[in-house]
CSV table of N, CA, C and O in Angstrom, one decimal:
chain,number,residue,atom,x,y,z
Q,105,MET,N,-5.4,28.4,16.3
Q,105,MET,CA,-4.7,27.1,16.3
Q,105,MET,C,-5.3,26.2,15.3
Q,105,MET,O,-6.6,26.1,15.2
Q,106,THR,N,-4.5,25.4,14.7
Q,106,THR,CA,-5.0,24.4,13.7
Q,106,THR,C,-5.6,23.3,14.4
Q,106,THR,O,-5.1,22.8,15.4
Q,107,ARG,N,-6.8,22.8,13.9
Q,107,ARG,CA,-7.5,21.7,14.5
Q,107,ARG,C,-6.7,20.4,14.2
Q,107,ARG,O,-6.0,20.2,13.2
Q,108,ALA,N,-6.8,19.5,15.1
Q,108,ALA,CA,-6.0,18.2,15.0
Q,108,ALA,C,-6.4,17.4,13.8
Q,108,ALA,O,-5.6,16.8,13.1
Q,109,ILE,N,-7.7,17.4,13.4
Q,109,ILE,CA,-8.1,16.7,12.2
Q,109,ILE,C,-7.4,17.3,11.0
Q,109,ILE,O,-7.0,16.5,10.1
Q,110,GLU,N,-7.3,18.6,10.9
Q,110,GLU,CA,-6.6,19.2,9.7
Q,110,GLU,C,-5.1,18.8,9.7
Q,110,GLU,O,-4.6,18.5,8.6
Q,111,LEU,N,-4.5,18.8,10.9
Q,111,LEU,CA,-3.1,18.4,10.9
Q,111,LEU,C,-2.9,16.9,10.5
Q,111,LEU,O,-2.0,16.6,9.8
Q,112,LEU,N,-3.8,16.1,11.0
Q,112,LEU,CA,-3.7,14.7,10.6
Q,112,LEU,C,-3.9,14.5,9.1
Q,112,LEU,O,-3.2,13.7,8.4
Q,113,LYS,N,-4.9,15.1,8.5
Q,113,LYS,CA,-5.2,15.0,7.1
Q,113,LYS,C,-4.1,15.6,6.3
Q,113,LYS,O,-3.7,15.0,5.3
Q,114,ASN,N,-3.5,16.7,6.7
Q,114,ASN,CA,-2.4,17.3,6.0
Q,114,ASN,C,-1.1,16.5,6.0
Q,114,ASN,O,-0.3,16.4,5.1
Q,115,SER,N,-0.8,15.9,7.2
Q,115,SER,CA,0.4,15.1,7.4
Q,115,SER,C,0.3,13.7,7.0
Q,115,SER,O,1.3,13.0,6.6
Q,116,PHE,N,-0.9,13.1,7.1
Q,116,PHE,CA,-1.0,11.6,6.9
Q,116,PHE,C,-2.2,11.3,6.0
Q,116,PHE,O,-2.7,10.2,6.1
Q,117,GLY,N,-2.7,12.2,5.3
Q,117,GLY,CA,-3.9,12.0,4.5
Q,117,GLY,C,-3.7,11.2,3.2
Q,117,GLY,O,-2.6,10.9,2.9
Q,118,VAL,N,-4.8,10.8,2.6
Q,118,VAL,CA,-4.8,9.9,1.5
Q,118,VAL,C,-4.3,10.6,0.2
Q,118,VAL,O,-4.1,9.9,-0.8
Q,119,SER,N,-4.0,11.9,0.2
Q,119,SER,CA,-3.4,12.5,-1.0
Q,119,SER,C,-1.9,12.1,-1.2
Q,119,SER,O,-1.4,12.3,-2.2
Q,120,GLN,N,-1.3,11.6,-0.1
Q,120,GLN,CA,0.1,11.2,-0.3
Q,120,GLN,C,0.2,10.0,-1.3
Q,120,GLN,O,-0.7,9.2,-1.4
Q,121,LEU,N,1.3,9.9,-1.9
Q,121,LEU,CA,1.5,8.9,-2.9
Q,121,LEU,C,2.9,8.2,-2.6
Q,121,LEU,O,3.9,8.9,-2.5
Q,122,TYR,N,2.9,6.9,-2.4
Q,122,TYR,CA,4.1,6.2,-2.2
Q,122,TYR,C,4.5,5.4,-3.5
Q,122,TYR,O,3.6,5.2,-4.3
Q,123,GLN,N,5.7,5.1,-3.5
Q,123,GLN,CA,6.3,4.4,-4.7
Q,123,GLN,C,7.2,3.3,-4.3
Q,123,GLN,O,8.0,3.4,-3.3
Q,124,HIS,N,7.2,2.2,-5.0
Q,124,HIS,CA,8.1,1.1,-4.8
Q,124,HIS,C,8.5,0.6,-6.2
Q,124,HIS,O,7.7,0.3,-7.1
Q,125,ASP,N,9.8,0.5,-6.4
Q,125,ASP,CA,10.3,0.0,-7.7
Q,125,ASP,C,10.6,-1.5,-7.6
Q,125,ASP,O,11.3,-2.0,-6.7
Q,126,VAL,N,10.0,-2.2,-8.6
Q,126,VAL,CA,10.2,-3.7,-8.7
Q,126,VAL,C,11.4,-3.9,-9.6
Q,126,VAL,O,11.4,-3.4,-10.8
Q,127,LYS,N,12.5,-4.5,-9.1
Q,127,LYS,CA,13.7,-4.6,-9.8
Q,127,LYS,C,14.1,-6.1,-10.1
Q,127,LYS,O,13.8,-7.0,-9.3
Q,128,LYS,N,14.8,-6.3,-11.2
Q,128,LYS,CA,15.4,-7.6,-11.5
Q,128,LYS,C,16.8,-7.3,-12.0
Q,128,LYS,O,16.9,-6.5,-13.0
Q,129,ASP,N,17.8,-7.9,-11.4
Q,129,ASP,CA,19.2,-7.6,-11.8
Q,129,ASP,C,19.5,-6.1,-11.8
Q,129,ASP,O,20.1,-5.6,-12.7
Q,130,ASN,N,19.1,-5.4,-10.8
Q,130,ASN,CA,19.3,-4.0,-10.6
Q,130,ASN,C,18.7,-3.1,-11.6
Q,130,ASN,O,19.0,-1.9,-11.8
Q,131,LYS,N,17.8,-3.7,-12.4
Q,131,LYS,CA,17.0,-2.9,-13.4
Q,131,LYS,C,15.6,-2.8,-13.0
Q,131,LYS,O,15.0,-3.8,-12.6
Q,132,ILE,N,15.0,-1.6,-13.1
Q,132,ILE,CA,13.6,-1.4,-12.7
Q,132,ILE,C,12.7,-2.0,-13.8
Q,132,ILE,O,12.8,-1.6,-14.9
Q,133,ILE,N,11.9,-2.9,-13.3
Q,133,ILE,CA,11.0,-3.6,-14.3
Q,133,ILE,C,9.7,-2.7,-14.4
Q,133,ILE,O,9.2,-2.4,-15.5
Q,134,PHE,N,9.2,-2.2,-13.3
Q,134,PHE,CA,8.1,-1.3,-13.2
Q,134,PHE,C,8.0,-0.7,-11.8
Q,134,PHE,O,8.6,-1.2,-10.9
Q,135,SER,N,7.3,0.4,-11.7
Q,135,SER,CA,7.1,1.0,-10.4
Q,135,SER,C,5.6,0.8,-10.0
Q,135,SER,O,4.7,0.9,-10.8
Q,136,VAL,N,5.4,0.6,-8.7
Q,136,VAL,CA,4.1,0.5,-8.1
Q,136,VAL,C,3.9,1.7,-7.2
Q,136,VAL,O,4.7,2.1,-6.5
Q,137,TYR,N,2.7,2.4,-7.4
Q,137,TYR,CA,2.4,3.5,-6.6
Q,137,TYR,C,1.1,3.2,-5.8
Q,137,TYR,O,0.3,2.3,-6.2
Q,138,TRP,N,0.9,3.9,-4.7
Q,138,TRP,CA,-0.3,3.7,-3.9
Q,138,TRP,C,-0.5,4.8,-3.0
Q,138,TRP,O,0.4,5.5,-2.6
Q,139,HIS,N,-1.7,5.0,-2.6
Q,139,HIS,CA,-2.1,6.0,-1.6
Q,139,HIS,C,-2.2,5.3,-0.2
Q,139,HIS,O,-2.4,4.0,-0.2
Q,140,PRO,N,-2.0,6.0,0.9
Q,140,PRO,CA,-2.1,5.3,2.2
Q,140,PRO,C,-3.4,4.5,2.4
Q,140,PRO,O,-4.4,4.9,1.9
Q,141,LEU,N,-3.3,3.5,3.1
Q,141,LEU,CA,-4.4,2.6,3.5
Q,141,LEU,C,-5.2,3.3,4.6
Q,141,LEU,O,-4.7,3.7,5.6
Q,142,THR,N,-6.5,3.4,4.4
Q,142,THR,CA,-7.4,3.9,5.4
Q,142,THR,C,-8.1,2.8,6.1
Q,142,THR,O,-8.1,1.7,5.7
Q,143,ILE,N,-8.7,3.1,7.2
Q,143,ILE,CA,-9.5,2.1,8.0
Q,143,ILE,C,-10.6,1.6,7.2
Q,143,ILE,O,-10.8,0.3,7.1
Q,144,ALA,N,-11.3,2.4,6.4
Q,144,ALA,CA,-12.4,2.0,5.6
Q,144,ALA,C,-11.9,1.0,4.5
Q,144,ALA,O,-12.6,0.0,4.3
Q,145,GLU,N,-10.8,1.3,3.9
Q,145,GLU,CA,-10.2,0.4,2.9
Q,145,GLU,C,-9.8,-0.9,3.5
Q,145,GLU,O,-10.0,-2.0,2.9
Q,146,ARG,N,-9.2,-0.9,4.7
Q,146,ARG,CA,-8.7,-2.1,5.4
Q,146,ARG,C,-9.9,-3.0,5.6
Q,146,ARG,O,-9.9,-4.2,5.4
Q,147,GLU,N,-11.0,-2.4,6.1
Q,147,GLU,CA,-12.2,-3.2,6.4
Q,147,GLU,C,-12.8,-3.8,5.1
Q,147,GLU,O,-13.2,-5.0,5.1
Q,148,ALA,N,-12.8,-3.1,4.0
Q,148,ALA,CA,-13.3,-3.6,2.7
Q,148,ALA,C,-12.4,-4.7,2.2
Q,148,ALA,O,-12.9,-5.7,1.7
Q,149,ILE,N,-11.1,-4.6,2.4
Q,149,ILE,CA,-10.2,-5.6,1.9
Q,149,ILE,C,-10.4,-6.9,2.8
Q,149,ILE,O,-10.4,-8.0,2.3
Q,150,GLN,N,-10.5,-6.7,4.1
Q,150,GLN,CA,-10.8,-7.8,5.0
Q,150,GLN,C,-12.0,-8.6,4.6
Q,150,GLN,O,-12.1,-9.8,4.6
Q,151,LYS,N,-13.1,-7.9,4.2
Q,151,LYS,CA,-14.3,-8.5,3.8
Q,151,LYS,C,-14.1,-9.3,2.5
Q,151,LYS,O,-14.7,-10.4,2.3
Q,152,LYS,N,-13.3,-8.8,1.6
Q,152,LYS,CA,-13.0,-9.5,0.3
Q,152,LYS,C,-12.1,-10.7,0.5
Q,152,LYS,O,-12.2,-11.6,-0.3
Q,153,SER,N,-11.3,-10.7,1.5
Q,153,SER,CA,-10.4,-11.8,1.8
Q,153,SER,C,-11.2,-13.0,2.2
Q,153,SER,O,-12.1,-12.9,3.0
Q,154,THR,N,-10.9,-14.2,1.6
Q,154,THR,CA,-11.6,-15.4,1.9
Q,154,THR,C,-11.3,-16.1,3.2
Q,154,THR,O,-11.9,-17.0,3.6
Q,155,SER,N,-10.2,-15.6,3.9
Q,155,SER,CA,-9.8,-16.2,5.1
Q,155,SER,C,-9.2,-15.1,6.0
Q,155,SER,O,-9.0,-14.0,5.6
Q,156,GLU,N,-8.8,-15.5,7.2
Q,156,GLU,CA,-8.2,-14.6,8.2
Q,156,GLU,C,-6.7,-14.6,8.0
Q,156,GLU,O,-5.9,-14.0,8.7
Q,157,ASP,N,-6.2,-15.3,7.0
Q,157,ASP,CA,-4.8,-15.4,6.7
Q,157,ASP,C,-4.1,-14.1,6.3
Q,157,ASP,O,-4.7,-13.3,5.5
Q,158,ALA,N,-3.0,-13.8,6.9
Q,158,ALA,CA,-2.3,-12.5,6.7
Q,158,ALA,C,-1.8,-12.4,5.2
Q,158,ALA,O,-1.8,-11.3,4.6
Q,159,ASN,N,-1.4,-13.6,4.6
Q,159,ASN,CA,-1.0,-13.6,3.2
Q,159,ASN,C,-2.1,-13.2,2.3
Q,159,ASN,O,-1.9,-12.5,1.3
Q,160,GLU,N,-3.3,-13.7,2.6
Q,160,GLU,CA,-4.5,-13.4,1.8
Q,160,GLU,C,-4.8,-11.9,1.9
Q,160,GLU,O,-5.1,-11.3,0.8
Q,161,PHE,N,-4.7,-11.3,3.1
Q,161,PHE,CA,-5.0,-9.9,3.2
Q,161,PHE,C,-3.9,-9.1,2.4
Q,161,PHE,O,-4.3,-8.2,1.7
Q,162,ALA,N,-2.7,-9.4,2.6
Q,162,ALA,CA,-1.6,-8.7,1.9
Q,162,ALA,C,-1.7,-8.8,0.4
Q,162,ALA,O,-1.5,-7.8,-0.3
Q,163,LEU,N,-2.1,-9.9,-0.2
Q,163,LEU,CA,-2.3,-10.1,-1.6
Q,163,LEU,C,-3.5,-9.2,-2.1
Q,163,LEU,O,-3.4,-8.5,-3.1
Q,164,GLN,N,-4.6,-9.3,-1.3
Q,164,GLN,CA,-5.8,-8.5,-1.7
Q,164,GLN,C,-5.5,-7.0,-1.6
Q,164,GLN,O,-5.9,-6.2,-2.4
Q,165,LEU,N,-4.7,-6.6,-0.6
Q,165,LEU,CA,-4.2,-5.2,-0.4
Q,165,LEU,C,-3.5,-4.7,-1.7
Q,165,LEU,O,-3.8,-3.7,-2.2
Q,166,MET,N,-2.5,-5.6,-2.1
Q,166,MET,CA,-1.7,-5.2,-3.3
Q,166,MET,C,-2.6,-5.1,-4.5
Q,166,MET,O,-2.5,-4.1,-5.3
Q,167,ILE,N,-3.5,-6.0,-4.7
Q,167,ILE,CA,-4.4,-6.0,-5.9
Q,167,ILE,C,-5.3,-4.7,-5.8
Q,167,ILE,O,-5.5,-4.1,-6.9
Q,168,GLU,N,-5.8,-4.4,-4.7
Q,168,GLU,CA,-6.7,-3.2,-4.6
Q,168,GLU,C,-6.0,-1.9,-4.7
Q,168,GLU,O,-6.5,-0.9,-5.3
Q,169,LYS,N,-4.8,-1.8,-4.1
Q,169,LYS,CA,-4.1,-0.5,-4.0
Q,169,LYS,C,-3.1,-0.1,-5.0
Q,169,LYS,O,-2.8,1.0,-5.2
Q,170,ALA,N,-2.5,-1.1,-5.7
Q,170,ALA,CA,-1.4,-0.9,-6.6
Q,170,ALA,C,-1.8,-0.1,-7.8
Q,170,ALA,O,-2.8,-0.5,-8.5
Q,171,LEU,N,-1.1,1.0,-8.1
Q,171,LEU,CA,-1.4,1.9,-9.2
Q,171,LEU,C,-0.2,2.0,-10.1
Q,171,LEU,O,0.9,1.9,-9.7
Q,172,ASP,N,-0.4,2.4,-11.4
Q,172,ASP,CA,0.7,2.8,-12.2
Q,172,ASP,C,0.9,4.3,-12.1
Q,172,ASP,O,0.2,5.0,-11.3
Q,173,LYS,N,1.9,4.9,-12.8
Q,173,LYS,CA,2.2,6.3,-12.6
Q,173,LYS,C,1.1,7.2,-13.0
Q,173,LYS,O,1.1,8.4,-12.6
Q,174,ASN,N,0.1,6.7,-13.8
Q,174,ASN,CA,-1.0,7.6,-14.2
Q,174,ASN,C,-2.2,7.4,-13.3
Q,174,ASN,O,-3.3,8.0,-13.5
Q,175,GLY,N,-2.1,6.5,-12.2
Q,175,GLY,CA,-3.2,6.4,-11.3
Q,175,GLY,C,-4.1,5.2,-11.6
Q,175,GLY,O,-5.2,5.1,-11.0
Q,176,ALA,N,-3.8,4.5,-12.7
Q,176,ALA,CA,-4.7,3.3,-13.0
Q,176,ALA,C,-4.3,2.1,-12.2
Q,176,ALA,O,-3.1,1.9,-11.9
Q,177,ARG,N,-5.3,1.3,-11.9
Q,177,ARG,CA,-5.0,0.0,-11.1
Q,177,ARG,C,-4.1,-0.9,-12.0
Q,177,ARG,O,-4.3,-1.1,-13.2
Q,178,LEU,N,-3.1,-1.4,-11.3
Q,178,LEU,CA,-2.2,-2.4,-12.0
Q,178,LEU,C,-2.7,-3.8,-12.1
Q,178,LEU,O,-2.4,-4.5,-13.0
Q,179,PHE,N,-3.6,-4.1,-11.1
Q,179,PHE,CA,-4.1,-5.5,-11.0
Q,179,PHE,C,-5.6,-5.4,-10.9
Q,179,PHE,O,-6.2,-4.5,-10.3
Q,180,GLN,N,-6.3,-6.5,-11.4
Q,180,GLN,CA,-7.7,-6.6,-11.3
Q,180,GLN,C,-8.0,-7.8,-10.3
Q,180,GLN,O,-7.1,-8.6,-10.1
Q,181,ASP,N,-9.2,-7.9,-9.8
Q,181,ASP,CA,-9.5,-9.0,-8.9
Q,181,ASP,C,-9.3,-10.3,-9.5
Q,181,ASP,O,-8.9,-11.3,-8.9
Q,182,GLY,N,-9.5,-10.4,-10.8
Q,182,GLY,CA,-9.3,-11.7,-11.5
Q,182,GLY,C,-7.8,-12.1,-11.7
Q,182,GLY,O,-7.6,-13.2,-12.0
Q,183,ASP,N,-6.9,-11.2,-11.3
Q,183,ASP,CA,-5.5,-11.5,-11.4
Q,183,ASP,C,-5.0,-12.3,-10.2
Q,183,ASP,O,-3.9,-12.9,-10.1
Q,184,LYS,N,-5.8,-12.4,-9.1
Q,184,LYS,CA,-5.4,-13.0,-7.9
Q,184,LYS,C,-4.9,-14.5,-8.0
Q,184,LYS,O,-3.8,-14.8,-7.5
Q,185,ALA,N,-5.6,-15.3,-8.7
Q,185,ALA,CA,-5.2,-16.7,-8.9
Q,185,ALA,C,-3.9,-16.8,-9.6
Q,185,ALA,O,-3.0,-17.6,-9.2
Q,186,SER,N,-3.7,-16.0,-10.7
Q,186,SER,CA,-2.5,-16.0,-11.4
Q,186,SER,C,-1.3,-15.5,-10.6
Q,186,SER,O,-0.2,-16.1,-10.6
Q,187,LEU,N,-1.5,-14.5,-9.8
Q,187,LEU,CA,-0.5,-14.0,-9.0
Q,187,LEU,C,0.0,-15.0,-7.9
Q,187,LEU,O,1.1,-15.2,-7.7
Q,188,ARG,N,-1.0,-15.7,-7.4
Q,188,ARG,CA,-0.7,-16.8,-6.4
Q,188,ARG,C,0.1,-17.9,-7.0
Q,188,ARG,O,0.9,-18.5,-6.3
Q,189,ARG,N,-0.2,-18.3,-8.2
Q,189,ARG,CA,0.4,-19.5,-8.8
Q,189,ARG,C,1.6,-19.2,-9.7
Q,189,ARG,O,2.4,-20.1,-9.9
Q,190,GLU,N,1.7,-18.0,-10.3
Q,190,GLU,CA,2.7,-17.8,-11.4
Q,190,GLU,C,3.7,-16.8,-11.1
Q,190,GLU,O,4.6,-16.5,-12.0
Q,191,VAL,N,3.7,-16.2,-9.9
Q,191,VAL,CA,4.7,-15.2,-9.6
Q,191,VAL,C,5.4,-15.6,-8.3
Q,191,VAL,O,4.8,-16.0,-7.4
Q,192,GLU,N,6.8,-15.4,-8.3
Q,192,GLU,CA,7.5,-15.7,-7.1
Q,192,GLU,C,7.0,-15.0,-5.9
Q,192,GLU,O,6.7,-13.8,-5.9
Q,193,ALA,N,6.8,-15.7,-4.8
Q,193,ALA,CA,6.2,-15.2,-3.6
Q,193,ALA,C,7.1,-14.1,-3.0
Q,193,ALA,O,6.5,-13.1,-2.5
Q,194,VAL,N,8.4,-14.2,-3.2
Q,194,VAL,CA,9.3,-13.1,-2.6
Q,194,VAL,C,9.0,-11.8,-3.2
Q,194,VAL,O,9.1,-10.7,-2.6
Q,195,ILE,N,8.8,-11.8,-4.5
Q,195,ILE,CA,8.5,-10.5,-5.2
Q,195,ILE,C,7.2,-9.9,-4.8
Q,195,ILE,O,7.1,-8.7,-4.5
Q,196,LEU,N,6.2,-10.7,-4.7
Q,196,LEU,CA,4.9,-10.2,-4.2
Q,196,LEU,C,5.0,-9.7,-2.7
Q,196,LEU,O,4.5,-8.7,-2.4
Q,197,GLN,N,5.7,-10.4,-1.9
Q,197,GLN,CA,5.9,-10.0,-0.5
Q,197,GLN,C,6.7,-8.7,-0.4
Q,197,GLN,O,6.4,-7.9,0.5
Q,198,GLU,N,7.6,-8.5,-1.3
Q,198,GLU,CA,8.4,-7.3,-1.3
Q,198,GLU,C,7.5,-6.1,-1.6
Q,198,GLU,O,7.6,-5.1,-0.9
Q,199,ILE,N,6.6,-6.2,-2.5
Q,199,ILE,CA,5.6,-5.1,-2.9
Q,199,ILE,C,4.7,-4.9,-1.7
Q,199,ILE,O,4.4,-3.8,-1.2
Q,200,GLN,N,4.1,-6.0,-1.2
Q,200,GLN,CA,3.2,-6.0,-0.1
Q,200,GLN,C,3.8,-5.3,1.2
Q,200,GLN,O,3.2,-4.5,1.8
Q,201,LEU,N,5.0,-5.7,1.5
Q,201,LEU,CA,5.7,-5.2,2.7
Q,201,LEU,C,5.9,-3.7,2.5
Q,201,LEU,O,5.7,-2.9,3.4
Q,202,ALA,N,6.3,-3.2,1.3
Q,202,ALA,CA,6.5,-1.8,1.0
Q,202,ALA,C,5.2,-1.1,1.3
Q,202,ALA,O,5.2,0.0,1.9
Q,203,MET,N,4.1,-1.7,0.8
Q,203,MET,CA,2.8,-1.0,1.0
Q,203,MET,C,2.4,-1.0,2.5
Q,203,MET,O,1.8,0.1,2.9
Q,204,ILE,N,2.6,-2.0,3.2
Q,204,ILE,CA,2.2,-2.1,4.6
Q,204,ILE,C,3.0,-1.2,5.4
Q,204,ILE,O,2.5,-0.5,6.3
Q,205,GLU,N,4.3,-1.1,5.1
Q,205,GLU,CA,5.2,-0.2,5.9
Q,205,GLU,C,5.2,1.2,5.5
Q,205,GLU,O,5.8,2.0,6.2
Q,206,ALA,N,4.6,1.6,4.4
Q,206,ALA,CA,4.6,3.0,3.9
Q,206,ALA,C,4.1,3.9,5.0
Q,206,ALA,O,3.1,3.6,5.7
Q,207,GLY,N,4.8,5.0,5.1
Q,207,GLY,CA,4.3,6.0,6.1
Q,207,GLY,C,4.8,5.8,7.5
Q,207,GLY,O,4.7,6.7,8.3
Q,208,GLN,N,5.5,4.7,7.7
Q,208,GLN,CA,6.0,4.5,9.1
Q,208,GLN,C,7.3,5.1,9.3
Q,208,GLN,O,7.9,5.0,10.4
Q,209,THR,N,7.9,5.8,8.4
Q,209,THR,CA,9.2,6.5,8.5
Q,209,THR,C,9.1,7.7,9.4
Q,209,THR,O,10.0,8.1,10.0
Q,210,LYS,N,7.9,8.3,9.6
Q,210,LYS,CA,7.7,9.4,10.4
Q,210,LYS,C,7.4,8.9,11.8
Q,210,LYS,O,6.4,8.2,12.1
Q,211,GLY,N,8.3,9.2,12.7
Q,211,GLY,CA,8.2,8.7,14.1
Q,211,GLY,C,7.2,9.4,14.9
Q,211,GLY,O,6.7,10.5,14.6
Q,212,VAL,N,6.9,8.9,16.0
Q,212,VAL,CA,5.9,9.4,16.9
Q,212,VAL,C,6.3,10.8,17.4
Q,212,VAL,O,5.5,11.7,17.5
Q,213,GLU,N,7.5,11.0,17.7
Q,213,GLU,CA,8.0,12.3,18.2
Q,213,GLU,C,7.8,13.3,17.2
Q,213,GLU,O,7.5,14.5,17.5
Q,214,GLU,N,8.1,13.0,15.9
Q,214,GLU,CA,7.9,14.0,14.8
Q,214,GLU,C,6.5,14.4,14.7
Q,214,GLU,O,6.1,15.5,14.5
Q,215,ALA,N,5.6,13.4,14.8
Q,215,ALA,CA,4.1,13.7,14.7
Q,215,ALA,C,3.7,14.5,15.9
Q,215,ALA,O,2.9,15.5,15.7
Q,216,LYS,N,4.2,14.3,17.1
Q,216,LYS,CA,3.8,15.1,18.2
Q,216,LYS,C,4.3,16.5,18.0
Q,216,LYS,O,3.6,17.4,18.4
Q,217,ALA,N,5.5,16.7,17.5
Q,217,ALA,CA,6.0,18.0,17.3
Q,217,ALA,C,5.1,18.8,16.3
Q,217,ALA,O,4.9,20.0,16.5
Q,218,ASP,N,4.7,18.1,15.3
Q,218,ASP,CA,3.8,18.7,14.3
Q,218,ASP,C,2.5,19.2,14.9
Q,218,ASP,O,2.0,20.2,14.6
Q,219,LEU,N,2.0,18.4,15.9
Q,219,LEU,CA,0.7,18.8,16.5
Q,219,LEU,C,0.9,20.0,17.4
Q,219,LEU,O,0.0,20.8,17.6
Q,220,LYS,N,2.1,20.2,18.0
Q,220,LYS,CA,2.3,21.3,18.8
Q,220,LYS,C,2.5,22.6,18.1
Q,220,LYS,O,2.2,23.7,18.6
Q,221,SER,N,2.9,22.6,16.8
Q,221,SER,CA,3.1,23.8,16.0
Q,221,SER,C,1.8,24.4,15.5
Q,221,SER,O,0.8,23.9,15.5
């Protein structure tokens, strides 16, 4: 029987890659890629956030996790102020929401079924 840790890593591990297309007028401007958020990464991002504000966390998450198709970071820590002041909030929130909700498409029942097999 396969160990639970192996099933979890294989089904929900950090090797997965998610994608979100940023569009304007139905044209893809660029694509954002990222690996799933781990507990360790969440703790590190929370420490970097200057407040308990959810918007601050989401922005820091996007800066830390957003990658291009080659795996290079799209944003640097120094981009934070510019992103806050010079980009429409709705666009940033769209990317952040996609990142936060990634992986939630697999329901609990499906995960339970995988553990039984």
